[in-house]
């Protein structure tokens, strides 16, 4: 496995592979790898000849009050896990390599970031779209894999790829969960044991929401209220949002009919956790 830190070397590697007709997959990450990331790696490997895993804690997607400095980092452990998983290249640039002193070009979307996490984290999706566009130009992948846990991020990337005509296939991979239902996340590392118990209310409340929809509840506000009550009862929780939205536009829905997205973001102790589920109503 190669570890590459410079844009020039990464682009030269990608050009060499493309000249030979090789197909490149990219899994972008901010490191502190877990089983969720490795499932994205496997998904990419199944669709390509070479898998590139990028590790970069991207400063432009963190607001001034957010956890950039505290974000967990474990480069050596990450490289060992990547090698074990058959990754061909780890691309791990420094901050100055990606953002020079005169950097001033950003990619921002008009509508999708107005909702959900974009409302609570105003610069977040501009930072994500910008760094991902840069990674596309540096790694030159044919296919990229993103997790469905970050549902809004996946929509943003799909929109950007379509709007800016990147010739790249975007694959969404299912959320990987602990046996008790907690969605895998690097931010779970901040959870103390009693906080972890409270964090379980995210996936439990999504299950309750699905049960209500399957039982014929069509009022999104009643489903949201039931899930909020469950989460608020757990200690150390503070809800950012619990919402039922159109799964394509993220706009509000008045009635739960067809498939809808239920998405939530909750602070549990020091961690801000997100989770989501597509609710499918029953008769
Ligand atoms: O999902 C993440 O880890 C990040 O938002 C990403 C896509 C690697 C961009 O920094």
PDB file of C-alpha atoms and ligand atoms in Angstrom:
ATOM      1  CA  UNK A   1       0.000   0.000   0.000  1.00  0.00           C
ATOM      2  CA  UNK A   2       1.283   3.469  -0.931  1.00  0.00           C
ATOM      3  CA  UNK A   3       0.801   6.474   1.329  1.00  0.00           C
ATOM      4  CA  UNK A   4       0.766   9.681  -0.720  1.00  0.00           C
ATOM      5  CA  UNK A   5       0.789  13.167   0.795  1.00  0.00           C
ATOM      6  CA  UNK A   6       1.138  15.495  -2.191  1.00  0.00           C
ATOM      7  CA  UNK A   7      -1.335  16.501  -4.887  1.00  0.00           C
ATOM      8  CA  UNK A   8       1.302  16.162  -7.604  1.00  0.00           C
ATOM      9  CA  UNK A   9       2.204  12.567  -6.689  1.00  0.00           C
ATOM     10  CA  UNK A  10      -1.464  11.572  -6.310  1.00  0.00           C
ATOM     11  CA  UNK A  11      -2.381  13.000  -9.719  1.00  0.00           C
ATOM     12  CA  UNK A  12       0.654  11.321 -11.348  1.00  0.00           C
ATOM     13  CA  UNK A  13      -0.384   7.950  -9.842  1.00  0.00           C
ATOM     14  CA  UNK A  14      -3.989   8.391 -11.053  1.00  0.00           C
ATOM     15  CA  UNK A  15      -2.809   9.370 -14.566  1.00  0.00           C
ATOM     16  CA  UNK A  16      -0.605   6.242 -14.732  1.00  0.00           C
ATOM     17  CA  UNK A  17      -3.468   3.964 -13.705  1.00  0.00           C
ATOM     18  CA  UNK A  18      -5.911   5.615 -16.120  1.00  0.00           C
ATOM     19  CA  UNK A  19      -3.421   5.328 -19.033  1.00  0.00           C
ATOM     20  CA  UNK A  20      -3.261   1.575 -18.360  1.00  0.00           C
ATOM     21  CA  UNK A  21      -7.070   1.397 -18.409  1.00  0.00           C
ATOM     22  CA  UNK A  22      -7.383   0.809 -14.654  1.00  0.00           C
ATOM     23  CA  UNK A  23     -10.587   1.779 -12.840  1.00  0.00           C
ATOM     24  CA  UNK A  24     -10.135   3.867  -9.688  1.00  0.00           C
ATOM     25  CA  UNK A  25     -12.520   4.001  -6.713  1.00  0.00           C
ATOM     26  CA  UNK A  26     -12.272   6.667  -4.004  1.00  0.00           C
ATOM     27  CA  UNK A  27     -13.515   6.471  -0.433  1.00  0.00           C
ATOM     28  CA  UNK A  28     -13.160   9.931   1.140  1.00  0.00           C
ATOM     29  CA  UNK A  29     -12.830   9.949   4.948  1.00  0.00           C
ATOM     30  CA  UNK A  30     -11.662  12.116   7.811  1.00  0.00           C
ATOM     31  CA  UNK A  31      -9.900   9.117   9.355  1.00  0.00           C
ATOM     32  CA  UNK A  32     -10.378   7.440  12.731  1.00  0.00           C
ATOM     33  CA  UNK A  33     -11.577   4.498  10.699  1.00  0.00           C
ATOM     34  CA  UNK A  34     -14.243   2.061  11.824  1.00  0.00           C
ATOM     35  CA  UNK A  35     -16.269  -0.762  10.302  1.00  0.00           C
ATOM     36  CA  UNK A  36     -18.522   1.771   8.554  1.00  0.00           C
ATOM     37  CA  UNK A  37     -15.559   3.126   6.557  1.00  0.00           C
ATOM     38  CA  UNK A  38     -14.318  -0.382   5.801  1.00  0.00           C
ATOM     39  CA  UNK A  39     -17.717  -1.298   4.351  1.00  0.00           C
ATOM     40  CA  UNK A  40     -17.324   1.690   1.961  1.00  0.00           C
ATOM     41  CA  UNK A  41     -13.864   0.393   1.039  1.00  0.00           C
ATOM     42  CA  UNK A  42     -15.283  -3.042   0.218  1.00  0.00           C
ATOM     43  CA  UNK A  43     -18.070  -1.459  -1.841  1.00  0.00           C
ATOM     44  CA  UNK A  44     -15.474   0.530  -3.815  1.00  0.00           C
ATOM     45  CA  UNK A  45     -13.201  -2.469  -4.276  1.00  0.00           C
ATOM     46  CA  UNK A  46     -16.067  -4.465  -5.777  1.00  0.00           C
ATOM     47  CA  UNK A  47     -16.505  -1.726  -8.423  1.00  0.00           C
ATOM     48  CA  UNK A  48     -12.882  -0.971  -9.363  1.00  0.00           C
ATOM     49  CA  UNK A  49      -9.328  -2.200  -9.882  1.00  0.00           C
ATOM     50  CA  UNK A  50      -7.708   0.225  -7.407  1.00  0.00           C
ATOM     51  CA  UNK A  51      -9.079   1.669  -4.178  1.00  0.00           C
ATOM     52  CA  UNK A  52      -7.879   5.030  -2.891  1.00  0.00           C
ATOM     53  CA  UNK A  53      -8.813   5.993   0.674  1.00  0.00           C
ATOM     54  CA  UNK A  54      -8.363   9.658   1.501  1.00  0.00           C
ATOM     55  CA  UNK A  55      -7.787  10.750   5.092  1.00  0.00           C
ATOM     56  CA  UNK A  56      -8.121  14.479   5.694  1.00  0.00           C
ATOM     57  CA  UNK A  57      -9.813  16.297   8.555  1.00  0.00           C
ATOM     58  CA  UNK A  58     -11.168  19.110   6.424  1.00  0.00           C
ATOM     59  CA  UNK A  59     -11.100  22.446   8.297  1.00  0.00           C
ATOM     60  CA  UNK A  60     -13.476  24.252   5.916  1.00  0.00           C
ATOM     61  CA  UNK A  61     -16.433  22.055   6.905  1.00  0.00           C
ATOM     62  CA  UNK A  62     -16.174  22.911  10.619  1.00  0.00           C
ATOM     63  CA  UNK A  63     -17.725  26.066  12.078  1.00  0.00           C
ATOM     64  CA  UNK A  64     -15.713  28.173  14.560  1.00  0.00           C
ATOM     65  CA  UNK A  65     -17.481  26.626  17.590  1.00  0.00           C
ATOM     66  CA  UNK A  66     -17.209  23.035  16.341  1.00  0.00           C
ATOM     67  CA  UNK A  67     -14.921  20.104  17.190  1.00  0.00           C
ATOM     68  CA  UNK A  68     -12.130  20.518  14.584  1.00  0.00           C
ATOM     69  CA  UNK A  69      -9.310  20.573  17.160  1.00  0.00           C
ATOM     70  CA  UNK A  70     -10.801  17.693  19.174  1.00  0.00           C
ATOM     71  CA  UNK A  71     -11.754  15.558  16.145  1.00  0.00           C
ATOM     72  CA  UNK A  72     -10.222  12.117  16.823  1.00  0.00           C
ATOM     73  CA  UNK A  73      -7.106  11.300  14.790  1.00  0.00           C
ATOM     74  CA  UNK A  74      -5.161   8.007  14.544  1.00  0.00           C
ATOM     75  CA  UNK A  75      -3.066   8.021  11.380  1.00  0.00           C
ATOM     76  CA  UNK A  76      -0.885   4.995  12.142  1.00  0.00           C
ATOM     77  CA  UNK A  77      -3.808   2.842  13.221  1.00  0.00           C
ATOM     78  CA  UNK A  78      -5.822   4.017  10.173  1.00  0.00           C
ATOM     79  CA  UNK A  79      -2.991   3.056   7.791  1.00  0.00           C
ATOM     80  CA  UNK A  80      -2.715  -0.392   9.397  1.00  0.00           C
ATOM     81  CA  UNK A  81      -6.474  -0.924   9.019  1.00  0.00           C
ATOM     82  CA  UNK A  82      -6.395   0.328   5.421  1.00  0.00           C
ATOM     83  CA  UNK A  83      -3.527  -2.000   4.509  1.00  0.00           C
ATOM     84  CA  UNK A  84      -5.293  -4.928   6.167  1.00  0.00           C
ATOM     85  CA  UNK A  85      -8.384  -4.134   4.066  1.00  0.00           C
ATOM     86  CA  UNK A  86      -6.455  -4.177   0.785  1.00  0.00           C
ATOM     87  CA  UNK A  87      -6.510  -0.417   0.136  1.00  0.00           C
ATOM     88  CA  UNK A  88      -4.062   0.430  -2.689  1.00  0.00           C
ATOM     89  CA  UNK A  89      -3.343   4.058  -1.803  1.00  0.00           C
ATOM     90  CA  UNK A  90      -3.953   6.194   1.277  1.00  0.00           C
ATOM     91  CA  UNK A  91      -4.036   9.849   0.231  1.00  0.00           C
ATOM     92  CA  UNK A  92      -3.311  11.912   3.346  1.00  0.00           C
ATOM     93  CA  UNK A  93      -2.405  15.509   2.491  1.00  0.00           C
ATOM     94  CA  UNK A  94      -1.597  18.222   5.009  1.00  0.00           C
ATOM     95  CA  UNK A  95      -3.865  21.221   5.397  1.00  0.00           C
ATOM     96  CA  UNK A  96      -1.414  23.520   3.572  1.00  0.00           C
ATOM     97  CA  UNK A  97      -1.162  21.038   0.697  1.00  0.00           C
ATOM     98  CA  UNK A  98      -4.910  21.376   0.020  1.00  0.00           C
ATOM     99  CA  UNK A  99      -5.496  24.979   1.086  1.00  0.00           C
ATOM    100  CA  UNK A 100      -2.690  27.318   0.098  1.00  0.00           C
ATOM    101  CA  UNK A 101      -2.443  30.813   1.633  1.00  0.00           C
ATOM    102  CA  UNK A 102      -4.367  32.439  -1.240  1.00  0.00           C
ATOM    103  CA  UNK A 103      -7.136  29.814  -1.420  1.00  0.00           C
ATOM    104  CA  UNK A 104     -10.469  31.502  -2.268  1.00  0.00           C
ATOM    105  CA  UNK A 105     -12.575  29.201  -4.466  1.00  0.00           C
ATOM    106  CA  UNK A 106     -15.525  27.340  -2.923  1.00  0.00           C
ATOM    107  CA  UNK A 107     -18.328  25.127  -4.232  1.00  0.00           C
ATOM    108  CA  UNK A 108     -21.694  25.931  -2.675  1.00  0.00           C
ATOM    109  CA  UNK A 109     -25.147  24.597  -3.441  1.00  0.00           C
ATOM    110  CA  UNK A 110     -28.279  26.742  -3.442  1.00  0.00           C
ATOM    111  CA  UNK A 111     -31.043  24.665  -1.839  1.00  0.00           C
ATOM    112  CA  UNK A 112     -30.057  21.322  -0.295  1.00  0.00           C
ATOM    113  CA  UNK A 113     -27.861  22.922   2.419  1.00  0.00           C
ATOM    114  CA  UNK A 114     -30.750  25.106   3.643  1.00  0.00           C
ATOM    115  CA  UNK A 115     -32.200  22.105   5.465  1.00  0.00           C
ATOM    116  CA  UNK A 116     -31.365  19.760   8.368  1.00  0.00           C
ATOM    117  CA  UNK A 117     -27.631  19.807   9.200  1.00  0.00           C
ATOM    118  CA  UNK A 118     -27.059  22.780   6.900  1.00  0.00           C
ATOM    119  CA  UNK A 119     -29.299  24.952   9.122  1.00  0.00           C
ATOM    120  CA  UNK A 120     -27.372  24.061  12.271  1.00  0.00           C
ATOM    121  CA  UNK A 121     -23.949  24.069  10.535  1.00  0.00           C
ATOM    122  CA  UNK A 122     -24.040  26.984   8.060  1.00  0.00           C
ATOM    123  CA  UNK A 123     -20.571  26.496   6.475  1.00  0.00           C
ATOM    124  CA  UNK A 124     -20.569  22.707   6.595  1.00  0.00           C
ATOM    125  CA  UNK A 125     -21.767  21.685   3.127  1.00  0.00           C
ATOM    126  CA  UNK A 126     -19.787  24.408   1.364  1.00  0.00           C
ATOM    127  CA  UNK A 127     -16.689  22.891   2.975  1.00  0.00           C
ATOM    128  CA  UNK A 128     -17.721  19.331   2.135  1.00  0.00           C
ATOM    129  CA  UNK A 129     -18.566  20.100  -1.510  1.00  0.00           C
ATOM    130  CA  UNK A 130     -15.321  22.051  -1.942  1.00  0.00           C
ATOM    131  CA  UNK A 131     -13.014  19.415  -0.515  1.00  0.00           C
ATOM    132  CA  UNK A 132     -14.797  16.597  -2.329  1.00  0.00           C
ATOM    133  CA  UNK A 133     -14.544  18.464  -5.660  1.00  0.00           C
ATOM    134  CA  UNK A 134     -10.829  18.943  -4.985  1.00  0.00           C
ATOM    135  CA  UNK A 135     -10.422  15.230  -4.170  1.00  0.00           C
ATOM    136  CA  UNK A 136     -12.161  14.362  -7.445  1.00  0.00           C
ATOM    137  CA  UNK A 137      -9.626  16.478  -9.362  1.00  0.00           C
ATOM    138  CA  UNK A 138      -6.690  15.033  -7.430  1.00  0.00           C
ATOM    139  CA  UNK A 139      -7.567  11.320  -7.239  1.00  0.00           C
ATOM    140  CA  UNK A 140      -9.425  11.233 -10.596  1.00  0.00           C
ATOM    141  CA  UNK A 141     -11.761   8.398  -9.554  1.00  0.00           C
ATOM    142  CA  UNK A 142     -14.244   6.606 -11.811  1.00  0.00           C
ATOM    143  CA  UNK A 143     -16.430   5.750  -8.837  1.00  0.00           C
ATOM    144  CA  UNK A 144     -16.837   7.185  -5.312  1.00  0.00           C
ATOM    145  CA  UNK A 145     -18.542   5.656  -2.304  1.00  0.00           C
ATOM    146  CA  UNK A 146     -20.279   7.605   0.472  1.00  0.00           C
ATOM    147  CA  UNK A 147     -22.242   6.324   3.475  1.00  0.00           C
ATOM    148  CA  UNK A 148     -26.015   6.726   3.697  1.00  0.00           C
ATOM    149  CA  UNK A 149     -25.636   7.685   7.369  1.00  0.00           C
ATOM    150  CA  UNK A 150     -24.676  11.150   6.098  1.00  0.00           C
ATOM    151  CA  UNK A 151     -27.805  11.207   3.948  1.00  0.00           C
ATOM    152  CA  UNK A 152     -27.795  14.947   3.267  1.00  0.00           C
ATOM    153  CA  UNK A 153     -24.093  14.819   2.349  1.00  0.00           C
ATOM    154  CA  UNK A 154     -24.803  12.044  -0.144  1.00  0.00           C
ATOM    155  CA  UNK A 155     -27.567  14.156  -1.766  1.00  0.00           C
ATOM    156  CA  UNK A 156     -25.235  17.172  -1.895  1.00  0.00           C
ATOM    157  CA  UNK A 157     -22.482  15.150  -3.601  1.00  0.00           C
ATOM    158  CA  UNK A 158     -24.893  13.590  -6.101  1.00  0.00           C
ATOM    159  CA  UNK A 159     -26.255  17.069  -6.945  1.00  0.00           C
ATOM    160  CA  UNK A 160     -22.768  18.554  -7.305  1.00  0.00           C
ATOM    161  CA  UNK A 161     -21.634  15.696  -9.557  1.00  0.00           C
ATOM    162  CA  UNK A 162     -24.689  16.199 -11.788  1.00  0.00           C
ATOM    163  CA  UNK A 163     -24.540  20.020 -11.792  1.00  0.00           C
ATOM    164  CA  UNK A 164     -20.789  20.263 -12.463  1.00  0.00           C
ATOM    165  CA  UNK A 165     -20.726  17.314 -14.892  1.00  0.00           C
ATOM    166  CA  UNK A 166     -18.133  15.248 -13.051  1.00  0.00           C
ATOM    167  CA  UNK A 167     -17.815  11.984 -14.995  1.00  0.00           C
ATOM    168  CA  UNK A 168     -17.988   9.945 -11.788  1.00  0.00           C
ATOM    169  CA  UNK A 169     -20.382   7.279 -10.512  1.00  0.00           C
ATOM    170  CA  UNK A 170     -21.621   8.023  -6.969  1.00  0.00           C
ATOM    171  CA  UNK A 171     -22.520   4.997  -4.859  1.00  0.00           C
ATOM    172  CA  UNK A 172     -24.375   5.207  -1.531  1.00  0.00           C
ATOM    173  CA  UNK A 173     -23.649   2.422   0.957  1.00  0.00           C
ATOM    174  CA  UNK A 174     -25.946   1.388   3.835  1.00  0.00           C
ATOM    175  CA  UNK A 175     -25.286   2.561   7.398  1.00  0.00           C
ATOM    176  CA  UNK A 176     -23.298   0.088   9.475  1.00  0.00           C
ATOM    177  CA  UNK A 177     -24.601  -0.337  13.034  1.00  0.00           C
ATOM    178  CA  UNK A 178     -23.390  -1.806  16.311  1.00  0.00           C
ATOM    179  CA  UNK A 179     -25.359  -4.937  17.366  1.00  0.00           C
ATOM    180  CA  UNK A 180     -27.505  -2.695  19.637  1.00  0.00           C
ATOM    181  CA  UNK A 181     -28.424  -0.391  16.726  1.00  0.00           C
ATOM    182  CA  UNK A 182     -26.052   2.565  17.292  1.00  0.00           C
ATOM    183  CA  UNK A 183     -24.847   3.844  13.911  1.00  0.00           C
ATOM    184  CA  UNK A 184     -21.035   3.592  13.626  1.00  0.00           C
ATOM    185  CA  UNK A 185     -19.378   7.004  13.743  1.00  0.00           C
ATOM    186  CA  UNK A 186     -15.936   8.362  14.566  1.00  0.00           C
ATOM    187  CA  UNK A 187     -17.699  10.691  17.022  1.00  0.00           C
ATOM    188  CA  UNK A 188     -18.896   7.670  19.065  1.00  0.00           C
ATOM    189  CA  UNK A 189     -15.335   7.799  20.444  1.00  0.00           C
ATOM    190  CA  UNK A 190     -16.370  10.760  22.633  1.00  0.00           C
ATOM    191  CA  UNK A 191     -19.246   8.830  24.262  1.00  0.00           C
ATOM    192  CA  UNK A 192     -18.907   7.911  27.945  1.00  0.00           C
ATOM    193  CA  UNK A 193     -20.702   4.601  28.809  1.00  0.00           C
ATOM    194  CA  UNK A 194     -23.861   6.288  30.205  1.00  0.00           C
ATOM    195  CA  UNK A 195     -23.923   8.643  27.205  1.00  0.00           C
ATOM    196  CA  UNK A 196     -23.750   5.651  24.912  1.00  0.00           C
ATOM    197  CA  UNK A 197     -26.961   4.307  26.478  1.00  0.00           C
ATOM    198  CA  UNK A 198     -28.654   7.643  25.729  1.00  0.00           C
ATOM    199  CA  UNK A 199     -27.282   7.550  22.162  1.00  0.00           C
ATOM    200  CA  UNK A 200     -29.255   4.356  21.548  1.00  0.00           C
ATOM    201  CA  UNK A 201     -32.458   6.429  21.588  1.00  0.00           C
ATOM    202  CA  UNK A 202     -31.575   7.692  18.071  1.00  0.00           C
ATOM    203  CA  UNK A 203     -31.920   4.336  16.339  1.00  0.00           C
ATOM    204  CA  UNK A 204     -34.732   3.248  18.700  1.00  0.00           C
ATOM    205  CA  UNK A 205     -36.760   6.327  17.895  1.00  0.00           C
ATOM    206  CA  UNK A 206     -36.278   5.733  14.160  1.00  0.00           C
ATOM    207  CA  UNK A 207     -37.646   2.216  14.652  1.00  0.00           C
ATOM    208  CA  UNK A 208     -40.650   3.594  16.538  1.00  0.00           C
ATOM    209  CA  UNK A 209     -41.221   6.093  13.739  1.00  0.00           C
ATOM    210  CA  UNK A 210     -41.197   3.286  11.190  1.00  0.00           C
ATOM    211  CA  UNK A 211     -43.650   1.263  13.327  1.00  0.00           C
ATOM    212  CA  UNK A 212     -45.992   4.273  13.512  1.00  0.00           C
ATOM    213  CA  UNK A 213     -45.818   4.831   9.736  1.00  0.00           C
ATOM    214  CA  UNK A 214     -46.341   1.116   9.088  1.00  0.00           C
ATOM    215  CA  UNK A 215     -49.380   1.183  11.412  1.00  0.00           C
ATOM    216  CA  UNK A 216     -50.945   3.906   9.262  1.00  0.00           C
ATOM    217  CA  UNK A 217     -49.907   7.166  10.989  1.00  0.00           C
ATOM    218  CA  UNK A 218     -49.751   9.793   8.243  1.00  0.00           C
ATOM    219  CA  UNK A 219     -49.215  12.945  10.328  1.00  0.00           C
ATOM    220  CA  UNK A 220     -45.466  13.738  10.346  1.00  0.00           C
ATOM    221  CA  UNK A 221     -45.845  15.981  13.419  1.00  0.00           C
ATOM    222  CA  UNK A 222     -47.273  13.129  15.518  1.00  0.00           C
ATOM    223  CA  UNK A 223     -44.392  10.839  14.517  1.00  0.00           C
ATOM    224  CA  UNK A 224     -41.831  13.583  15.218  1.00  0.00           C
ATOM    225  CA  UNK A 225     -43.405  14.341  18.619  1.00  0.00           C
ATOM    226  CA  UNK A 226     -43.282  10.665  19.683  1.00  0.00           C
ATOM    227  CA  UNK A 227     -39.606  10.351  18.745  1.00  0.00           C
ATOM    228  CA  UNK A 228     -38.684  13.671  20.388  1.00  0.00           C
ATOM    229  CA  UNK A 229     -40.306  12.543  23.626  1.00  0.00           C
ATOM    230  CA  UNK A 230     -38.290   9.321  23.638  1.00  0.00           C
ATOM    231  CA  UNK A 231     -34.992  11.135  22.982  1.00  0.00           C
ATOM    232  CA  UNK A 232     -35.643  13.949  25.480  1.00  0.00           C
ATOM    233  CA  UNK A 233     -36.325  11.415  28.246  1.00  0.00           C
ATOM    234  CA  UNK A 234     -32.756  10.090  27.954  1.00  0.00           C
ATOM    235  CA  UNK A 235     -30.166  11.992  30.040  1.00  0.00           C
ATOM    236  CA  UNK A 236     -27.387  14.076  28.398  1.00  0.00           C
ATOM    237  CA  UNK A 237     -29.376  14.597  25.157  1.00  0.00           C
ATOM    238  CA  UNK A 238     -30.075  17.876  23.372  1.00  0.00           C
ATOM    239  CA  UNK A 239     -31.969  17.714  20.075  1.00  0.00           C
ATOM    240  CA  UNK A 240     -30.717  19.789  17.105  1.00  0.00           C
ATOM    241  CA  UNK A 241     -33.514  18.547  14.882  1.00  0.00           C
ATOM    242  CA  UNK A 242     -35.927  15.688  14.316  1.00  0.00           C
ATOM    243  CA  UNK A 243     -37.539  16.035  10.902  1.00  0.00           C
ATOM    244  CA  UNK A 244     -39.566  14.154   8.319  1.00  0.00           C
ATOM    245  CA  UNK A 245     -38.674  15.353   4.831  1.00  0.00           C
ATOM    246  CA  UNK A 246     -38.941  14.605   1.138  1.00  0.00           C
ATOM    247  CA  UNK A 247     -36.085  12.139   0.497  1.00  0.00           C
ATOM    248  CA  UNK A 248     -34.955  13.903  -2.724  1.00  0.00           C
ATOM    249  CA  UNK A 249     -35.378  17.640  -2.058  1.00  0.00           C
ATOM    250  CA  UNK A 250     -35.335  17.601   1.776  1.00  0.00           C
ATOM    251  CA  UNK A 251     -38.364  19.939   1.703  1.00  0.00           C
ATOM    252  CA  UNK A 252     -41.055  19.549   4.392  1.00  0.00           C
ATOM    253  CA  UNK A 253     -43.851  17.028   3.825  1.00  0.00           C
ATOM    254  CA  UNK A 254     -47.399  17.505   5.150  1.00  0.00           C
ATOM    255  CA  UNK A 255     -48.460  13.890   4.884  1.00  0.00           C
ATOM    256  CA  UNK A 256     -46.494  10.667   5.258  1.00  0.00           C
ATOM    257  CA  UNK A 257     -47.271   8.863   2.014  1.00  0.00           C
ATOM    258  CA  UNK A 258     -44.851   6.941  -0.178  1.00  0.00           C
ATOM    259  CA  UNK A 259     -41.310   6.907   1.194  1.00  0.00           C
ATOM    260  CA  UNK A 260     -40.170   9.808   3.355  1.00  0.00           C
ATOM    261  CA  UNK A 261     -36.902  10.569   5.097  1.00  0.00           C
ATOM    262  CA  UNK A 262     -36.773  10.746   8.872  1.00  0.00           C
ATOM    263  CA  UNK A 263     -33.544  12.441   9.916  1.00  0.00           C
ATOM    264  CA  UNK A 264     -32.224  13.444  13.307  1.00  0.00           C
ATOM    265  CA  UNK A 265     -29.267  15.194  14.892  1.00  0.00           C
ATOM    266  CA  UNK A 266     -28.825  15.022  18.640  1.00  0.00           C
ATOM    267  CA  UNK A 267     -26.080  16.168  20.991  1.00  0.00           C
ATOM    268  CA  UNK A 268     -25.275  13.408  23.449  1.00  0.00           C
ATOM    269  CA  UNK A 269     -22.744  14.734  25.942  1.00  0.00           C
ATOM    270  CA  UNK A 270     -19.923  16.153  23.791  1.00  0.00           C
ATOM    271  CA  UNK A 271     -20.874  14.241  20.608  1.00  0.00           C
ATOM    272  CA  UNK A 272     -23.251  15.492  17.978  1.00  0.00           C
ATOM    273  CA  UNK A 273     -24.723  12.346  16.432  1.00  0.00           C
ATOM    274  CA  UNK A 274     -26.844  11.991  13.290  1.00  0.00           C
ATOM    275  CA  UNK A 275     -28.964   9.134  12.033  1.00  0.00           C
ATOM    276  CA  UNK A 276     -31.755   8.637   9.524  1.00  0.00           C
ATOM    277  CA  UNK A 277     -34.150   6.119   8.086  1.00  0.00           C
ATOM    278  CA  UNK A 278     -36.448   5.995   5.074  1.00  0.00           C
ATOM    279  CA  UNK A 279     -39.953   5.446   6.456  1.00  0.00           C
ATOM    280  CA  UNK A 280     -42.205   3.282   4.348  1.00  0.00           C
ATOM    281  CA  UNK A 281     -45.882   3.581   5.301  1.00  0.00           C
ATOM    282  CA  UNK A 282     -48.080   0.532   5.497  1.00  0.00           C
ATOM    283  CA  UNK A 283     -51.838   0.133   5.168  1.00  0.00           C
TER     284      UNK A 283
HETATM  285  O1  LIG B   1     -18.041  12.224   5.537  1.00  0.00           O
HETATM  286  C1  LIG B   1     -16.892  12.651   5.792  1.00  0.00           C
HETATM  287  O2  LIG B   1     -16.092  12.012   6.482  1.00  0.00           O
HETATM  288  C2  LIG B   1     -16.467  14.011   5.233  1.00  0.00           C
HETATM  289  O3  LIG B   1     -17.531  14.905   5.239  1.00  0.00           O
HETATM  290  C3  LIG B   1     -15.819  13.918   3.836  1.00  0.00           C
HETATM  291  C4  LIG B   1     -16.805  13.407   2.804  1.00  0.00           C
HETATM  292  C5  LIG B   1     -14.614  13.002   3.888  1.00  0.00           C
HETATM  293  C6  LIG B   1     -15.353  15.296   3.389  1.00  0.00           C
HETATM  294  O4  LIG B   1     -14.414  15.837   4.254  1.00  0.00           O
END
